[in-house]
CHARMM-style PDB file with segment names, atoms N, HN, CA, C and O in Angstrom:
ATOM      1  N   MET     1     139.183  92.304 201.703  1.00  0.00      PROA
ATOM      2  CA  MET     1     139.770  93.605 201.393  1.00  0.00      PROA
ATOM      3  C   MET     1     140.549  93.540 200.079  1.00  0.00      PROA
ATOM      4  O   MET     1     140.523  94.467 199.269  1.00  0.00      PROA
ATOM      5  N   PHE     2     141.247  92.408 199.894  1.00  0.00      PROA
ATOM      6  HN  PHE     2     141.268  91.655 200.552  1.00  0.00      PROA
ATOM      7  CA  PHE     2     142.023  92.250 198.665  1.00  0.00      PROA
ATOM      8  C   PHE     2     141.118  92.234 197.438  1.00  0.00      PROA
ATOM      9  O   PHE     2     141.422  92.835 196.408  1.00  0.00      PROA
ATOM     10  N   THR     3     139.980  91.519 197.581  1.00  0.00      PROA
ATOM     11  HN  THR     3     139.733  91.031 198.419  1.00  0.00      PROA
ATOM     12  CA  THR     3     139.035  91.444 196.469  1.00  0.00      PROA
ATOM     13  C   THR     3     138.485  92.828 196.154  1.00  0.00      PROA
ATOM     14  O   THR     3     138.327  93.200 194.991  1.00  0.00      PROA
ATOM     15  N   ARG     4     138.197  93.584 197.209  1.00  0.00      PROA
ATOM     16  HN  ARG     4     138.326  93.282 198.154  1.00  0.00      PROA
ATOM     17  CA  ARG     4     137.660  94.930 197.037  1.00  0.00      PROA
ATOM     18  C   ARG     4     138.687  95.830 196.356  1.00  0.00      PROA
ATOM     19  O   ARG     4     138.344  96.648 195.503  1.00  0.00      PROA
ATOM     20  N   LEU     5     139.950  95.667 196.747  1.00  0.00      PROA
ATOM     21  HN  LEU     5     140.228  95.003 197.440  1.00  0.00      PROA
ATOM     22  CA  LEU     5     141.024  96.460 196.155  1.00  0.00      PROA
ATOM     23  C   LEU     5     141.210  96.096 194.687  1.00  0.00      PROA
ATOM     24  O   LEU     5     141.462  96.958 193.845  1.00  0.00      PROA
ATOM     25  N   SER     6     141.082  94.807 194.398  1.00  0.00      PROA
ATOM     26  HN  SER     6     140.878  94.107 195.082  1.00  0.00      PROA
ATOM     27  CA  SER     6     141.211  94.338 193.023  1.00  0.00      PROA
ATOM     28  C   SER     6     140.090  94.902 192.154  1.00  0.00      PROA
ATOM     29  O   SER     6     140.318  95.300 191.012  1.00  0.00      PROA
ATOM     30  N   MET     7     138.878  94.933 192.705  1.00  0.00      PROA
ATOM     31  HN  MET     7     138.692  94.610 193.633  1.00  0.00      PROA
ATOM     32  CA  MET     7     137.736  95.472 191.975  1.00  0.00      PROA
ATOM     33  C   MET     7     137.926  96.957 191.709  1.00  0.00      PROA
ATOM     34  O   MET     7     137.595  97.452 190.632  1.00  0.00      PROA
ATOM     35  N   ALA     8     138.463  97.663 192.703  1.00  0.00      PROA
ATOM     36  HN  ALA     8     138.732  97.261 193.578  1.00  0.00      PROA
ATOM     37  CA  ALA     8     138.705  99.096 192.556  1.00  0.00      PROA
ATOM     38  C   ALA     8     139.764  99.341 191.489  1.00  0.00      PROA
ATOM     39  O   ALA     8     139.640 100.261 190.681  1.00  0.00      PROA
ATOM     40  N   ALA     9     140.801  98.518 191.489  1.00  0.00      PROA
ATOM     41  HN  ALA     9     140.902  97.770 192.145  1.00  0.00      PROA
ATOM     42  CA  ALA     9     141.870  98.657 190.503  1.00  0.00      PROA
ATOM     43  C   ALA     9     141.337  98.350 189.104  1.00  0.00      PROA
ATOM     44  O   ALA     9     141.674  99.033 188.137  1.00  0.00      PROA
ATOM     45  N   LEU    10     140.507  97.322 189.010  1.00  0.00      PROA
ATOM     46  HN  LEU    10     140.233  96.768 189.795  1.00  0.00      PROA
ATOM     47  CA  LEU    10     139.923  96.938 187.728  1.00  0.00      PROA
ATOM     48  C   LEU    10     139.020  98.045 187.195  1.00  0.00      PROA
ATOM     49  O   LEU    10     139.053  98.369 186.008  1.00  0.00      PROA
ATOM     50  N   ALA    11     138.215  98.621 188.083  1.00  0.00      PROA
ATOM     51  HN  ALA    11     138.188  98.358 189.047  1.00  0.00      PROA
ATOM     52  CA  ALA    11     137.314  99.701 187.690  1.00  0.00      PROA
ATOM     53  C   ALA    11     138.114 100.923 187.245  1.00  0.00      PROA
ATOM     54  O   ALA    11     137.740 101.608 186.292  1.00  0.00      PROA
ATOM     55  N   PHE    12     139.226 101.192 187.947  1.00  0.00      PROA
ATOM     56  HN  PHE    12     139.530 100.636 188.721  1.00  0.00      PROA
ATOM     57  CA  PHE    12     140.065 102.338 187.604  1.00  0.00      PROA
ATOM     58  C   PHE    12     140.686 102.146 186.225  1.00  0.00      PROA
ATOM     59  O   PHE    12     140.708 103.074 185.416  1.00  0.00      PROA
ATOM     60  N   LEU    13     141.187 100.950 185.958  1.00  0.00      PROA
ATOM     61  HN  LEU    13     141.169 100.196 186.615  1.00  0.00      PROA
ATOM     62  CA  LEU    13     141.790 100.658 184.660  1.00  0.00      PROA
ATOM     63  C   LEU    13     140.743 100.734 183.555  1.00  0.00      PROA
ATOM     64  O   LEU    13     141.031 101.188 182.447  1.00  0.00      PROA
ATOM     65  N   THR    14     139.528 100.288 183.864  1.00  0.00      PROA
ATOM     66  HN  THR    14     139.294  99.919 184.764  1.00  0.00      PROA
ATOM     67  CA  THR    14     138.440 100.349 182.889  1.00  0.00      PROA
ATOM     68  C   THR    14     138.106 101.797 182.559  1.00  0.00      PROA
ATOM     69  O   THR    14     137.933 102.156 181.395  1.00  0.00      PROA
ATOM     70  N   CYS    15     138.018 102.632 183.604  1.00  0.00      PROA
ATOM     71  HN  CYS    15     138.159 102.341 184.551  1.00  0.00      PROA
ATOM     72  CA  CYS    15     137.729 104.053 183.404  1.00  0.00      PROA
ATOM     73  C   CYS    15     138.858 104.707 182.621  1.00  0.00      PROA
ATOM     74  O   CYS    15     138.618 105.558 181.765  1.00  0.00      PROA
ATOM     75  N   LEU    16     140.084 104.308 182.917  1.00  0.00      PROA
ATOM     76  HN  LEU    16     140.280 103.617 183.613  1.00  0.00      PROA
ATOM     77  CA  LEU    16     141.244 104.872 182.232  1.00  0.00      PROA
ATOM     78  C   LEU    16     141.201 104.514 180.751  1.00  0.00      PROA
ATOM     79  O   LEU    16     141.502 105.345 179.894  1.00  0.00      PROA
ATOM     80  N   TRP    17     140.819 103.259 180.453  1.00  0.00      PROA
ATOM     81  HN  TRP    17     140.575 102.584 181.150  1.00  0.00      PROA
ATOM     82  CA  TRP    17     140.712 102.800 179.076  1.00  0.00      PROA
ATOM     83  C   TRP    17     139.583 103.532 178.349  1.00  0.00      PROA
ATOM     84  O   TRP    17     139.726 103.929 177.193  1.00  0.00      PROA
ATOM     85  N   MET    18     138.461 103.702 179.050  1.00  0.00      PROA
ATOM     86  HN  MET    18     138.345 103.379 179.989  1.00  0.00      PROA
ATOM     87  CA  MET    18     137.315 104.405 178.468  1.00  0.00      PROA
ATOM     88  C   MET    18     137.667 105.857 178.186  1.00  0.00      PROA
ATOM     89  O   MET    18     137.176 106.444 177.223  1.00  0.00      PROA
ATOM     90  N   ALA    19     138.526 106.439 179.034  1.00  0.00      PROA
ATOM     91  HN  ALA    19     138.925 105.962 179.816  1.00  0.00      PROA
ATOM     92  CA  ALA    19     138.919 107.834 178.876  1.00  0.00      PROA
ATOM     93  C   ALA    19     139.651 108.039 177.549  1.00  0.00      PROA
ATOM     94  O   ALA    19     139.625 109.134 176.987  1.00  0.00      PROA
ATOM     95  N   LEU    20     140.294 106.998 177.055  1.00  0.00      PROA
ATOM     96  HN  LEU    20     140.314 106.109 177.512  1.00  0.00      PROA
ATOM     97  CA  LEU    20     141.019 107.081 175.790  1.00  0.00      PROA
ATOM     98  C   LEU    20     140.057 107.071 174.605  1.00  0.00      PROA
ATOM     99  O   LEU    20     140.409 107.482 173.499  1.00  0.00      PROA
ATOM    100  N   ILE    21     138.841 106.595 174.853  1.00  0.00      PROA
ATOM    101  HN  ILE    21     138.556 106.260 175.751  1.00  0.00      PROA
ATOM    102  CA  ILE    21     137.867 106.437 173.771  1.00  0.00      PROA
ATOM    103  C   ILE    21     136.717 107.432 173.879  1.00  0.00      PROA
ATOM    104  O   ILE    21     136.295 108.020 172.883  1.00  0.00      PROA
ATOM    105  N   PHE    22     136.213 107.613 175.104  1.00  0.00      PROA
ATOM    106  HN  PHE    22     136.556 107.136 175.913  1.00  0.00      PROA
ATOM    107  CA  PHE    22     135.080 108.502 175.298  1.00  0.00      PROA
ATOM    108  C   PHE    22     135.509 109.823 175.919  1.00  0.00      PROA
ATOM    109  O   PHE    22     136.700 110.080 176.092  1.00  0.00      PROA
ATOM    110  N   ASP    23     134.538 110.649 176.249  1.00  0.00      PROA
ATOM    111  HN  ASP    23     133.571 110.440 176.108  1.00  0.00      PROA
ATOM    112  CA  ASP    23     134.824 111.949 176.844  1.00  0.00      PROA
ATOM    113  C   ASP    23     135.450 111.787 178.225  1.00  0.00      PROA
ATOM    114  O   ASP    23     134.882 111.125 179.093  1.00  0.00      PROA
ATOM    115  N   PHE    24     136.608 112.383 178.427  1.00  0.00      PROA
ATOM    116  HN  PHE    24     137.070 112.920 177.722  1.00  0.00      PROA
ATOM    117  CA  PHE    24     137.349 112.228 179.678  1.00  0.00      PROA
ATOM    118  C   PHE    24     136.579 112.796 180.871  1.00  0.00      PROA
ATOM    119  O   PHE    24     136.563 112.188 181.941  1.00  0.00      PROA
ATOM    120  N   GLY    25     135.952 113.935 180.698  1.00  0.00      PROA
ATOM    121  HN  GLY    25     135.965 114.429 179.828  1.00  0.00      PROA
ATOM    122  CA  GLY    25     135.212 114.563 181.785  1.00  0.00      PROA
ATOM    123  C   GLY    25     134.076 113.681 182.278  1.00  0.00      PROA
ATOM    124  O   GLY    25     133.814 113.605 183.478  1.00  0.00      PROA
ATOM    125  N   ASN    26     133.406 113.019 181.350  1.00  0.00      PROA
ATOM    126  HN  ASN    26     133.618 113.080 180.375  1.00  0.00      PROA
ATOM    127  CA  ASN    26     132.294 112.141 181.713  1.00  0.00      PROA
ATOM    128  C   ASN    26     132.802 110.938 182.497  1.00  0.00      PROA
ATOM    129  O   ASN    26     132.156 110.487 183.443  1.00  0.00      PROA
ATOM    130  N   VAL    27     133.961 110.421 182.101  1.00  0.00      PROA
ATOM    131  HN  VAL    27     134.486 110.788 181.333  1.00  0.00      PROA
ATOM    132  CA  VAL    27     134.558 109.279 182.793  1.00  0.00      PROA
ATOM    133  C   VAL    27     134.941 109.664 184.217  1.00  0.00      PROA
ATOM    134  O   VAL    27     134.712 108.896 185.150  1.00  0.00      PROA
ATOM    135  N   MET    28     135.524 110.852 184.388  1.00  0.00      PROA
ATOM    136  HN  MET    28     135.710 111.476 183.629  1.00  0.00      PROA
ATOM    137  CA  MET    28     135.928 111.309 185.716  1.00  0.00      PROA
ATOM    138  C   MET    28     134.712 111.479 186.610  1.00  0.00      PROA
ATOM    139  O   MET    28     134.781 111.248 187.817  1.00  0.00      PROA
ATOM    140  N   HSD    29     133.587 111.887 186.008  1.00  0.00      PROA
ATOM    141  HN  HSD    29     133.530 112.075 185.027  1.00  0.00      PROA
ATOM    142  CA  HSD    29     132.350 112.053 186.771  1.00  0.00      PROA
ATOM    143  C   HSD    29     131.902 110.703 187.335  1.00  0.00      PROA
ATOM    144  O   HSD    29     131.537 110.607 188.507  1.00  0.00      PROA
ATOM    145  N   HSD    30     131.931 109.667 186.503  1.00  0.00      PROA
ATOM    146  HN  HSD    30     132.228 109.745 185.551  1.00  0.00      PROA
ATOM    147  CA  HSD    30     131.535 108.334 186.947  1.00  0.00      PROA
ATOM    148  C   HSD    30     132.534 107.786 187.955  1.00  0.00      PROA
ATOM    149  O   HSD    30     132.157 107.073 188.886  1.00  0.00      PROA
ATOM    150  N   LEU    31     133.819 108.121 187.768  1.00  0.00      PROA
ATOM    151  HN  LEU    31     134.125 108.700 187.012  1.00  0.00      PROA
ATOM    152  CA  LEU    31     134.841 107.649 188.692  1.00  0.00      PROA
ATOM    153  C   LEU    31     134.625 108.241 190.076  1.00  0.00      PROA
ATOM    154  O   LEU    31     134.777 107.551 191.084  1.00  0.00      PROA
ATOM    155  N   SER    32     134.269 109.526 190.122  1.00  0.00      PROA
ATOM    156  HN  SER    32     134.146 110.086 189.303  1.00  0.00      PROA
ATOM    157  CA  SER    32     134.034 110.181 191.412  1.00  0.00      PROA
ATOM    158  C   SER    32     132.814 109.561 192.104  1.00  0.00      PROA
ATOM    159  O   SER    32     132.797 109.411 193.326  1.00  0.00      PROA
ATOM    160  N   GLU    33     131.800 109.204 191.318  1.00  0.00      PROA
ATOM    161  HN  GLU    33     131.814 109.325 190.325  1.00  0.00      PROA
ATOM    162  CA  GLU    33     130.616 108.559 191.886  1.00  0.00      PROA
ATOM    163  C   GLU    33     130.980 107.187 192.434  1.00  0.00      PROA
ATOM    164  O   GLU    33     130.471 106.768 193.474  1.00  0.00      PROA
ATOM    165  N   PHE    34     131.866 106.489 191.726  1.00  0.00      PROA
ATOM    166  HN  PHE    34     132.279 106.829 190.881  1.00  0.00      PROA
ATOM    167  CA  PHE    34     132.301 105.164 192.153  1.00  0.00      PROA
ATOM    168  C   PHE    34     133.071 105.254 193.467  1.00  0.00      PROA
ATOM    169  O   PHE    34     132.879 104.431 194.362  1.00  0.00      PROA
ATOM    170  N   LEU    35     133.938 106.251 193.581  1.00  0.00      PROA
ATOM    171  HN  LEU    35     134.094 106.919 192.854  1.00  0.00      PROA
ATOM    172  CA  LEU    35     134.717 106.436 194.806  1.00  0.00      PROA
ATOM    173  C   LEU    35     133.804 106.790 195.973  1.00  0.00      PROA
ATOM    174  O   LEU    35     134.028 106.338 197.096  1.00  0.00      PROA
ATOM    175  N   GLN    36     132.782 107.591 195.716  1.00  0.00      PROA
ATOM    176  HN  GLN    36     132.600 107.958 194.803  1.00  0.00      PROA
ATOM    177  CA  GLN    36     131.833 107.966 196.760  1.00  0.00      PROA
ATOM    178  C   GLN    36     131.056 106.734 197.220  1.00  0.00      PROA
ATOM    179  O   GLN    36     130.730 106.608 198.401  1.00  0.00      PROA
ATOM    180  N   ALA    37     130.760 105.833 196.296  1.00  0.00      PROA
ATOM    181  HN  ALA    37     131.024 105.936 195.337  1.00  0.00      PROA
ATOM    182  CA  ALA    37     130.040 104.609 196.623  1.00  0.00      PROA
ATOM    183  C   ALA    37     130.902 103.720 197.521  1.00  0.00      PROA
ATOM    184  O   ALA    37     130.391 103.069 198.432  1.00  0.00      PROA
ATOM    185  N   LEU    38     132.205 103.696 197.262  1.00  0.00      PROA
ATOM    186  HN  LEU    38     132.620 104.225 196.522  1.00  0.00      PROA
ATOM    187  CA  LEU    38     133.113 102.900 198.089  1.00  0.00      PROA
ATOM    188  C   LEU    38     133.183 103.468 199.498  1.00  0.00      PROA
ATOM    189  O   LEU    38     133.185 102.722 200.478  1.00  0.00      PROA
ATOM    190  N   GLU    39     133.239 104.788 199.594  1.00  0.00      PROA
ATOM    191  HN  GLU    39     133.237 105.394 198.798  1.00  0.00      PROA
ATOM    192  CA  GLU    39     133.322 105.435 200.899  1.00  0.00      PROA
ATOM    193  C   GLU    39     132.035 105.221 201.692  1.00  0.00      PROA
ATOM    194  O   GLU    39     132.072 105.027 202.907  1.00  0.00      PROA
ATOM    195  N   ALA    40     130.905 105.255 201.003  1.00  0.00      PROA
ATOM    196  HN  ALA    40     130.875 105.413 200.016  1.00  0.00      PROA
ATOM    197  CA  ALA    40     129.613 105.071 201.660  1.00  0.00      PROA
ATOM    198  C   ALA    40     129.479 103.631 202.160  1.00  0.00      PROA
ATOM    199  O   ALA    40     128.829 103.370 203.172  1.00  0.00      PROA
ATOM    200  N   ASP    41     130.092 102.721 201.446  1.00  0.00      PROA
ATOM    201  HN  ASP    41     130.620 102.932 200.624  1.00  0.00      PROA
ATOM    202  CA  ASP    41     130.028 101.317 201.818  1.00  0.00      PROA
ATOM    203  C   ASP    41     131.031 101.035 202.934  1.00  0.00      PROA
ATOM    204  OT1 ASP    41     131.137  99.899 203.396  1.00  0.00      PROA
TER     205      ASP     41
END
């Protein structure tokens, strides 16, 4: 569970960093897909 939480935190920070460089709306779209993937798993 800790590893999974760490991966989620890392992915969130990555998306946050990308949001500073790329289109924010596109990043949020991928983030929502990532969260849905976690819930499905």
